[in-house]
Coordinates of C-alpha atoms in Angstrom, one line a residue:
X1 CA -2.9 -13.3 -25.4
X2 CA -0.8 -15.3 -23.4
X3 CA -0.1 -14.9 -19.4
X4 CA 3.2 -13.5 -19.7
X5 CA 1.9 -11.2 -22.5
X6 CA -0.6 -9.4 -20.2
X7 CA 2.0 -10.0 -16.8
X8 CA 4.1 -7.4 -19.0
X9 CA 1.2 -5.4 -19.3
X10 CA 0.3 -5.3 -15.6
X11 CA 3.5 -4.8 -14.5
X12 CA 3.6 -1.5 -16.6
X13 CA 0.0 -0.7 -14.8
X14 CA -0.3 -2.6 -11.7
X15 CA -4.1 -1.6 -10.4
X16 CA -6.8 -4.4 -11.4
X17 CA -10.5 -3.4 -10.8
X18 CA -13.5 -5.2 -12.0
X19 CA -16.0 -2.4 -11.1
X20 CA -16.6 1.1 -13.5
X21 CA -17.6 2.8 -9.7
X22 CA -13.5 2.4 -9.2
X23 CA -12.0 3.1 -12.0
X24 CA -8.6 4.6 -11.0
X25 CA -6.7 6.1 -13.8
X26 CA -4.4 3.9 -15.6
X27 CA -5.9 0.5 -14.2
X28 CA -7.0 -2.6 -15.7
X29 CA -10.1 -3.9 -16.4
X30 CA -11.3 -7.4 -15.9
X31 CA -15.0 -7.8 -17.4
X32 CA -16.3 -10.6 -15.2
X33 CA -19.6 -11.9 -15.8
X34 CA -22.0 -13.3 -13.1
X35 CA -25.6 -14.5 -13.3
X36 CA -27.3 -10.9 -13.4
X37 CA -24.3 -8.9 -15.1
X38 CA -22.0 -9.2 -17.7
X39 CA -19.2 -6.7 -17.7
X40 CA -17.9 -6.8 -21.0
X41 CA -20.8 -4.3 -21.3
X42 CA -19.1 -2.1 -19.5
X43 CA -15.7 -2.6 -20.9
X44 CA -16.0 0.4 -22.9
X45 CA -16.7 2.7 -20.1
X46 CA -14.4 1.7 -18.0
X47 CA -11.6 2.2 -20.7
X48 CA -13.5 6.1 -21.0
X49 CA -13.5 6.2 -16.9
X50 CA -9.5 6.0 -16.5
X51 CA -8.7 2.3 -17.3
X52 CA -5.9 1.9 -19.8
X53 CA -7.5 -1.8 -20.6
X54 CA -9.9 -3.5 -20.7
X55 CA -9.9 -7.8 -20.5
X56 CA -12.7 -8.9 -22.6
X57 CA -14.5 -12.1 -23.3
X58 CA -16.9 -10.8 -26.1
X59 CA -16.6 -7.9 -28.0
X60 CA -20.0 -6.7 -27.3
X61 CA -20.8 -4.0 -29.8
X62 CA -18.1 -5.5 -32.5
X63 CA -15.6 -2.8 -32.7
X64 CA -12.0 -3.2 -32.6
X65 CA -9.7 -1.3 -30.1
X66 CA -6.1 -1.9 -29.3
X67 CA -6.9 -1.5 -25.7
X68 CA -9.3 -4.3 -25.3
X69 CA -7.6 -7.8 -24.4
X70 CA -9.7 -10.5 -25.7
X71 CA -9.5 -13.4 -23.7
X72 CA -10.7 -16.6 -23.6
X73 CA -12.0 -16.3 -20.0
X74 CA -12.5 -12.9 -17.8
X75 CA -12.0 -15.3 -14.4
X76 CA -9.7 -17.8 -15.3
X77 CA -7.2 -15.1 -16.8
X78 CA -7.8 -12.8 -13.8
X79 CA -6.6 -16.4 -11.4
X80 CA -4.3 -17.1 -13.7
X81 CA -2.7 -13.6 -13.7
X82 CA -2.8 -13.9 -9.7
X83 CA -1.1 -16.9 -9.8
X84 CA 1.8 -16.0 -12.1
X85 CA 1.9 -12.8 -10.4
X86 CA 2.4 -14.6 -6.8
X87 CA 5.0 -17.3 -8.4
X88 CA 7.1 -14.3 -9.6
X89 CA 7.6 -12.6 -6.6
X90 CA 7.9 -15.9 -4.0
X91 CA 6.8 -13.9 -1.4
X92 CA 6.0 -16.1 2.2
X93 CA 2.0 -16.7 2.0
X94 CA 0.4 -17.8 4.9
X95 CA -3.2 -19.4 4.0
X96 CA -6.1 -19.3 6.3
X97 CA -9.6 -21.0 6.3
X98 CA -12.1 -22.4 8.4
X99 CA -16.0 -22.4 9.5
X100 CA -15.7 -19.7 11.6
X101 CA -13.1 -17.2 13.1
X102 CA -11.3 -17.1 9.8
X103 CA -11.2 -13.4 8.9
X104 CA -10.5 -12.6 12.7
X105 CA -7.8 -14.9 13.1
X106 CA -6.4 -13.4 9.4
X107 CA -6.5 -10.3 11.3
X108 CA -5.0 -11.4 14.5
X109 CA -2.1 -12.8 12.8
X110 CA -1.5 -10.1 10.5
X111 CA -1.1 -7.7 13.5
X112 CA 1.1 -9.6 15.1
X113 CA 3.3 -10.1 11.9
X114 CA 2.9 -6.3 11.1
X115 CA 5.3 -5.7 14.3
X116 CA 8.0 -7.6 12.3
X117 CA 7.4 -7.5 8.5
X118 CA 5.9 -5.5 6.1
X119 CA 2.4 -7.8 5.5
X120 CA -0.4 -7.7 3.0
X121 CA -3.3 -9.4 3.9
X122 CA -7.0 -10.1 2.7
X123 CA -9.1 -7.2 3.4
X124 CA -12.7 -7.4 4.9
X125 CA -13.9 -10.9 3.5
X126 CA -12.4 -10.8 0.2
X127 CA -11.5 -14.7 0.2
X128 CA -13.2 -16.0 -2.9
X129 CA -12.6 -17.3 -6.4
X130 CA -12.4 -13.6 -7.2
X131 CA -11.4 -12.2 -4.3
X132 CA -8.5 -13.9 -3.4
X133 CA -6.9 -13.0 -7.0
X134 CA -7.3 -9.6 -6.6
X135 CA -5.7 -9.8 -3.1
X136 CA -2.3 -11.4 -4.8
X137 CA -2.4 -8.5 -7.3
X138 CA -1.6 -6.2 -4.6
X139 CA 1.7 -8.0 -4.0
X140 CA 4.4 -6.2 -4.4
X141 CA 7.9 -6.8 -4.0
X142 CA 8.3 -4.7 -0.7
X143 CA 5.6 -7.4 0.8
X144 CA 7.7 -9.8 3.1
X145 CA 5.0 -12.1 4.5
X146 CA 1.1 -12.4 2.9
X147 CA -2.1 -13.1 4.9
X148 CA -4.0 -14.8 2.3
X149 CA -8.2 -16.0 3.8
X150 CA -9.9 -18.5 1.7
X151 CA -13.9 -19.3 1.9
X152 CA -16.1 -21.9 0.5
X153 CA -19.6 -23.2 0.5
X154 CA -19.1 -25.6 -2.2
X155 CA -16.7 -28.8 -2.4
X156 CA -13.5 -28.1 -4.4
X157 CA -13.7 -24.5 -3.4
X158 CA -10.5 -24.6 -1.5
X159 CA -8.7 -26.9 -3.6
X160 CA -8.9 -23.9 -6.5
X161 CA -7.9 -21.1 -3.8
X162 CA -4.8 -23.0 -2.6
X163 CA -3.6 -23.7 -6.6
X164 CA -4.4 -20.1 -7.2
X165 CA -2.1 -19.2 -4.0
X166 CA 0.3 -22.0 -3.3
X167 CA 0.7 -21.2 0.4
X168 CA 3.5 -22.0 1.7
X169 CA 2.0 -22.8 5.2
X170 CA -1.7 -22.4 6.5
X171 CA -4.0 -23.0 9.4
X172 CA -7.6 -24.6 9.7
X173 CA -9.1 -22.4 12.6
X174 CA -11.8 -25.0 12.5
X175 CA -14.8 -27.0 11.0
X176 CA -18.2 -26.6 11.6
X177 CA -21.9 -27.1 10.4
X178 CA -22.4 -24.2 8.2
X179 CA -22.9 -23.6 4.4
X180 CA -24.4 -27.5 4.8
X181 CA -26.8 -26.7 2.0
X182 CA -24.0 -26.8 -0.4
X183 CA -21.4 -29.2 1.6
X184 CA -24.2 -31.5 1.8
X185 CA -23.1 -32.4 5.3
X186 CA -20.6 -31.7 8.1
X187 CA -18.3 -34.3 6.5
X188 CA -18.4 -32.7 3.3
X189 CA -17.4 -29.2 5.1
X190 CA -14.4 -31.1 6.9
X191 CA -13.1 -32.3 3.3
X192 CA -13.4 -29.3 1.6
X193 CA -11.7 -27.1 4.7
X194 CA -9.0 -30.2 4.5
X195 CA -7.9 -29.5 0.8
X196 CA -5.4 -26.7 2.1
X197 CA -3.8 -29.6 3.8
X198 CA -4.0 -32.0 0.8
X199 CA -2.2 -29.0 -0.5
X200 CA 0.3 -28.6 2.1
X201 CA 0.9 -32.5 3.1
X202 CA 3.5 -33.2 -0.4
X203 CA 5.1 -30.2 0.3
X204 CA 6.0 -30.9 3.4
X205 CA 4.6 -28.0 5.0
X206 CA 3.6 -26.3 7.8
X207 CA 0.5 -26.4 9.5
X208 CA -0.7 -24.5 12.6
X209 CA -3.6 -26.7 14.6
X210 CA -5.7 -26.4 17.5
X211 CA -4.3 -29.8 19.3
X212 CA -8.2 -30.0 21.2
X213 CA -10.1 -30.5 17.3
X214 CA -10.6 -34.2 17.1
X215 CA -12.0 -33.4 13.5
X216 CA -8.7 -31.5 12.3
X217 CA -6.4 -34.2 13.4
X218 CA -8.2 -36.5 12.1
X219 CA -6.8 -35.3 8.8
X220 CA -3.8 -34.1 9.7
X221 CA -1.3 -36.9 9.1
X222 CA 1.8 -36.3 7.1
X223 CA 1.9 -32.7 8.3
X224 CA 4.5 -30.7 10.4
X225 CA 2.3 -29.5 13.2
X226 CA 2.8 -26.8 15.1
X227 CA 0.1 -27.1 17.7
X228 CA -1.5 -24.7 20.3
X229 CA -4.7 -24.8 22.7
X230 CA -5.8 -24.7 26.0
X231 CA -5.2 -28.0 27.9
X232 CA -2.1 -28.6 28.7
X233 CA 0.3 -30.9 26.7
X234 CA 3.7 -31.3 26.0
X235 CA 3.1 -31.7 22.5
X236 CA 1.5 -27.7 22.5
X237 CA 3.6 -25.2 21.4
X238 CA 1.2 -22.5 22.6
X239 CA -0.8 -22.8 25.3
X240 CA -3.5 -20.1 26.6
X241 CA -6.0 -20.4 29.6
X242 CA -8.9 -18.0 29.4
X243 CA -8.9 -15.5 33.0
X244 CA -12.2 -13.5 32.4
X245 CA -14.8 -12.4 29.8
X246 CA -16.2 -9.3 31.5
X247 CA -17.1 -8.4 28.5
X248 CA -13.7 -8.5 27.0
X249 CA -12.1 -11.6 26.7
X250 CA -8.6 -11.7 29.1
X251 CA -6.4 -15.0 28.9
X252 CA -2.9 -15.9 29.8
X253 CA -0.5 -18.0 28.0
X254 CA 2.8 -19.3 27.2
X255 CA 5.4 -21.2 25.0
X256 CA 6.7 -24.9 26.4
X257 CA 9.4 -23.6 28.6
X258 CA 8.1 -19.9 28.4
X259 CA 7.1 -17.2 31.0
X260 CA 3.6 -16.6 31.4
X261 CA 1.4 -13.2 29.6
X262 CA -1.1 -11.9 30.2
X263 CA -3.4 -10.1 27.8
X264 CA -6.9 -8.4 27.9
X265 CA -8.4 -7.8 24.5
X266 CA -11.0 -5.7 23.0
X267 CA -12.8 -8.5 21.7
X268 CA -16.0 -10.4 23.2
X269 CA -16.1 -14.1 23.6
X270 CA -14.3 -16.9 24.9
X271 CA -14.4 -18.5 21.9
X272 CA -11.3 -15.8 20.2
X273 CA -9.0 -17.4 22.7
X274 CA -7.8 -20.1 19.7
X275 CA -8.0 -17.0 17.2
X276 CA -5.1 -15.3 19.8
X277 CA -3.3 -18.3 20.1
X278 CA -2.9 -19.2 16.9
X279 CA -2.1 -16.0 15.9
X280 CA 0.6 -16.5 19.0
X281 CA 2.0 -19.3 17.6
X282 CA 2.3 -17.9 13.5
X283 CA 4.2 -14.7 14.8
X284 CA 6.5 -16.8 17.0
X285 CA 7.5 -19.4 14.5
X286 CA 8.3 -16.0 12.1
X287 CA 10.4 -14.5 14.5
X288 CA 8.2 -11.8 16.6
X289 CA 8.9 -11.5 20.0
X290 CA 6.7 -12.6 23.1
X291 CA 6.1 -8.5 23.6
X292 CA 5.2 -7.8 20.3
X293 CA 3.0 -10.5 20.5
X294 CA 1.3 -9.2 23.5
X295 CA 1.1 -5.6 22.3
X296 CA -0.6 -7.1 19.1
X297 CA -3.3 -8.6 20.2
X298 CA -4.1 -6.5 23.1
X299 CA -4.4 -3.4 21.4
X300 CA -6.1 -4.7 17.6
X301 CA -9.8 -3.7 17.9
X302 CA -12.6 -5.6 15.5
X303 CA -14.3 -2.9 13.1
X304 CA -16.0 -5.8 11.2
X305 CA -19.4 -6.7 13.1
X306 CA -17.3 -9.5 14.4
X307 CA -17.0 -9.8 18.3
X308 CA -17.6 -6.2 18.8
X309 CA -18.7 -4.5 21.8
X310 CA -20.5 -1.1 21.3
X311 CA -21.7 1.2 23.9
X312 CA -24.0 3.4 22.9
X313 CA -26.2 6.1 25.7
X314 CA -28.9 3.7 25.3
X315 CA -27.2 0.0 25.7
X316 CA -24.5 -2.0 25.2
X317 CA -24.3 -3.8 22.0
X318 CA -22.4 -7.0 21.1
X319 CA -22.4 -6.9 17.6
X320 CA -21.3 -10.2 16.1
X321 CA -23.7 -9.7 12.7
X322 CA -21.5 -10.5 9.9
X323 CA -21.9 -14.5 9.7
X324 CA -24.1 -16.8 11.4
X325 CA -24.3 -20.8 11.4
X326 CA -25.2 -23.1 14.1
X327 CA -22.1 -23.5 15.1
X328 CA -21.3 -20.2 15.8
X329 CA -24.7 -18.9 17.3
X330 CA -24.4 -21.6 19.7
X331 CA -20.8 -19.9 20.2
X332 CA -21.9 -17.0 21.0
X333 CA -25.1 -17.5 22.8
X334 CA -22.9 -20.0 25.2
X335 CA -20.9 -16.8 25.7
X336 CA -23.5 -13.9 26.1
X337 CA -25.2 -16.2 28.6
X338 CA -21.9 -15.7 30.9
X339 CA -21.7 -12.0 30.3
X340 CA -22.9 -10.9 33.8
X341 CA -25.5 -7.9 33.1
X342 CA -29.2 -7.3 34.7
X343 CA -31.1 -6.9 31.3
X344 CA -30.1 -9.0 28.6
X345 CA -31.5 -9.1 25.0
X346 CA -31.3 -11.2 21.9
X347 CA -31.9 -9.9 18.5
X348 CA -30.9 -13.4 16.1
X349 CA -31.0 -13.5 12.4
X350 CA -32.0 -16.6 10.5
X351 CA -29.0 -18.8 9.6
X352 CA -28.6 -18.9 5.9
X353 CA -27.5 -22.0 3.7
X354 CA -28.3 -25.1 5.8
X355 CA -30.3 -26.6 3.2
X356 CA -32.7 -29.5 4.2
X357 CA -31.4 -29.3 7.9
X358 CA -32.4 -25.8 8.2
X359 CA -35.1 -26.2 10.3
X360 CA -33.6 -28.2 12.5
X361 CA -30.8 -26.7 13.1
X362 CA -33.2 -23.6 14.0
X363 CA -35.1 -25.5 16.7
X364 CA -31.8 -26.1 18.1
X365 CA -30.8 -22.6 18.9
X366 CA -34.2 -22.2 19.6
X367 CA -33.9 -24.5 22.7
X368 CA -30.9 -22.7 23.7
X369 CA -32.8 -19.7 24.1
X370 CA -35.4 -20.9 26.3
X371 CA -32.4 -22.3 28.8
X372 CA -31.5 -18.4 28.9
X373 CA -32.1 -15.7 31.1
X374 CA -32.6 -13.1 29.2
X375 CA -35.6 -10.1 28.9
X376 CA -36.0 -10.0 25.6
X377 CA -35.5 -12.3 22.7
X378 CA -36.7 -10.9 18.7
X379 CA -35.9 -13.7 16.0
X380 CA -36.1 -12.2 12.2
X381 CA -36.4 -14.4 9.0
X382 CA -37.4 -17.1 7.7
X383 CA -35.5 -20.0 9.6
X384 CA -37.0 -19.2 12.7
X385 CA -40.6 -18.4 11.2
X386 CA -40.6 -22.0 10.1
X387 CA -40.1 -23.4 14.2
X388 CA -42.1 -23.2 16.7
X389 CA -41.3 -20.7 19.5
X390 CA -42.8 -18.3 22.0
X391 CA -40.5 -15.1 21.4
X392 CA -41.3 -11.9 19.2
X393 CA -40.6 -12.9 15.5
X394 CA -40.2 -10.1 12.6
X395 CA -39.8 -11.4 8.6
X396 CA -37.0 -8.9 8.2
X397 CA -34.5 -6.3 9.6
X398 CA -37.0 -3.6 8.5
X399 CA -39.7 -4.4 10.3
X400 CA -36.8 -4.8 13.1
X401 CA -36.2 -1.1 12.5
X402 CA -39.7 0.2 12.9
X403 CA -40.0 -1.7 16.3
X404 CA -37.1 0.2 17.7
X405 CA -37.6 3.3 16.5
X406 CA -41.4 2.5 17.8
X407 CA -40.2 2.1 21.4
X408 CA -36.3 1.5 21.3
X409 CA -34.7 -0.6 24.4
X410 CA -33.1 1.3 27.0
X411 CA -30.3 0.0 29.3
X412 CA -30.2 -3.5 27.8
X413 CA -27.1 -5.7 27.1
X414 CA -27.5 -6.8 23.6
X415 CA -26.8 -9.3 21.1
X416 CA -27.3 -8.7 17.8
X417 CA -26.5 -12.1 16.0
X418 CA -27.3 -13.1 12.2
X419 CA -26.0 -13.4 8.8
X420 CA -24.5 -10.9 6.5
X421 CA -27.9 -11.3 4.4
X422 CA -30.2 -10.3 7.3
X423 CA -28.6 -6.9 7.2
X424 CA -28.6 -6.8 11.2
X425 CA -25.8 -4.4 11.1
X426 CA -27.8 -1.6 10.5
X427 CA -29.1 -2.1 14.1
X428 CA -26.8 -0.7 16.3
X429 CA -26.9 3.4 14.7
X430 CA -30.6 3.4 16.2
X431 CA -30.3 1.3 19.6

């Protein structure tokens, strides 16, 4: 079948799903396969669970039905569909990657936009080869501006996104060591985060850049920059100072010629003051207003384990346990450390993907703990098994569990810090 073929089809019955748990009557679905499941198994339940069709790259048990698509492949018809989808409607996409801060800063800049325009944007993490495609297929034509994230771990991973989505402009929130494992190195992550602007640069495109990253300048010629940061230059369309993290993070800032704000946030780290700058900077350049700027990002509140302060009647919790790499845990231990509290604790997860610099990485972060003051300090997984180091170690989250339901911390500032994978997340119901 060809694209426009099934674009009629979908614009008859525009709900796409790829799981027979969500099956909403009427939708479409696409039978992707992966290494430990093949859904054109499924298809046929899914067609008996609500789904009109189904898109199909084997006809598992043989039979013929009109509502089964057969395709050549479930993925590439499901970008392909995106694509097509996105070039009909023209809508203004704004693409966002990065090491870390990515899905914050998506956040932060579809807040601000939402006091203007009627915005889609990712939700949660959904930024990958299959995510972002079912992101575009919730465009519709009352959508004025798109938030689109994009992740990789792998070379070329961006480069795929960004022909999928064809931003129109896009933003680099930064490059770190993470994911090195399958970069191979930090300059592999820096080329593969710099294929949005190989995308952008022929177009003539705008791209929004923290004017203090030597690494993203460093890549940045032939682009129309629109720069913000925190020293001051001339050449900075934004500029923010940071005026206290106790705990929340409140900074100050202002356009060239501007008047200065002020804004407290609910989020915890110094670090988020690029996050609310850029996010300053997008919504100018699309027309929101200094207030609505300021009312944006003072009153959006993470509800994503990312820079999240939780008080419970036992502690205080700063929950940042949805990603971890070294550049980030070095981040956010730089920043705990300034938090002013009597009792502080550290509850790290392993850092995942680092490949044959895993361990030392891991001895790094390590050493940043023992510069500390802190009470407490429980490491869990395998990275920091495989170091040396004096503090409480636990192989997983489980074992975490039984400890504090054992003898659970009282009165403690906490940060619970680790990958998605460690499942540290689960923490913060018992402490």
């Amino acid at each position: 079948m060809e694209i426009t073929e099934l674009y009629e089809i979908f614009r008859q019955h525009p709900v796409i799903t790829t799981d027979t748990r969500e099956c909403p009557e009427g939708s479409i679905f696409f039978a992707l396969k992966g290494a430990s499941f093949n859904g054109n198994l499924f298809a046929r339940q899914a067609l008996d669970q609500g789904c009109c069709y189904a898109v199909v790259d084997e006809l598992c048990d043989g039979a013929a039905d009109s509502r089964l698509i057969v395709v050549d492949d479930v993925l590439t018809t499901l970008q392909s569909l995106a694509h097509y989808h996105r070039k009909q409607l023209g809508t203004k996409i704004i693409g966002v990657t990065g090491t870390n801060g990515k899905t914050t800063t998506k956040e932060l800049i579809a807040a601000v936009l939402e006091k203007k325009y009627n915005v889609l944007y990712t939700q949660g993490n959904f930024n990958n080869h299959i995510g972002v495609p079912k992101t575009l297929l919730r465009l519709t034509a009352e959508h004025e501006v798109a938030v689109i994230e994009m992740g990789a771990n792998h070379p070329g991973e961006i480069k795929t996104l960004t022909d999928i989505v064809e931003p129109d402009c896009g933003i680099i929130t930064n490059v770190g060591r993470a994911h090195l494992g399958g970069f191979g190195s930090f300059e592999g992550v820096v080329k593969t985060k710099g294929e949005l602007y190989d995308f952008l640069r022929p177009r003539h495109a705008t791209v929004f850049i923290h004017s203090g990253n030597e690494h993203l300048l460093a890549i940045a010629d032939g682009l129309n920059l629109i720069r913000y940061g925190t020293e001051p230059s001339p050449d900075n369309f934004v500029t923010g100072t940071v005026t206290e993290c106790a705990p929340y993070l409140s900074f100050s800032w202002k356009t060239r010629e501007g008047v200065e704000h002020n804004v407290t946030t609910h989020l915890i780290g110094d670090y988020n003051i690029y996050n609310m700058l850029a996010a300053a900077a997008i919504g100018l350049t699309f027309g929101v207003g200094e207030e609505d700027v300021c009312s944006a990002l003072s009153d959006y509140v993470p509800s994503n384990n990312r820079s999240q302060l939780t008080v419970t009647p036992h502690n205080h919790l700063v929950v940042d346990a949805y990603n971890a790499n070294p550049t980030s845990m070095a981040a956010a231990l730089r920043n705990f450390s300034a938090i002013r509290a009597e009792r502080k604790m550290l509850i790290l997860g392993s850092m995942k993907e680092l490949g044959d610099v895993s361990q030392e990485e891991h001895e790094k972060i390590v050493a940043m703990i023992g510069d500390m003051q802190v009470s407490d300090v429980w490491l869990v997984g395998e990275g920091f098994a495989a170091v040396d180091h004096p503090f409480r170690q636990f192989p997983s989250v489980e074992e975490v569990r039984e400890a504090i339901l054992a003898h659970r911390p009282e009165n403690m500032f906490i940060l619970i810090k680790g990958s998605n994978a460690q499942r540290l997340f689960t923490l913060p119901e018992i402490l």
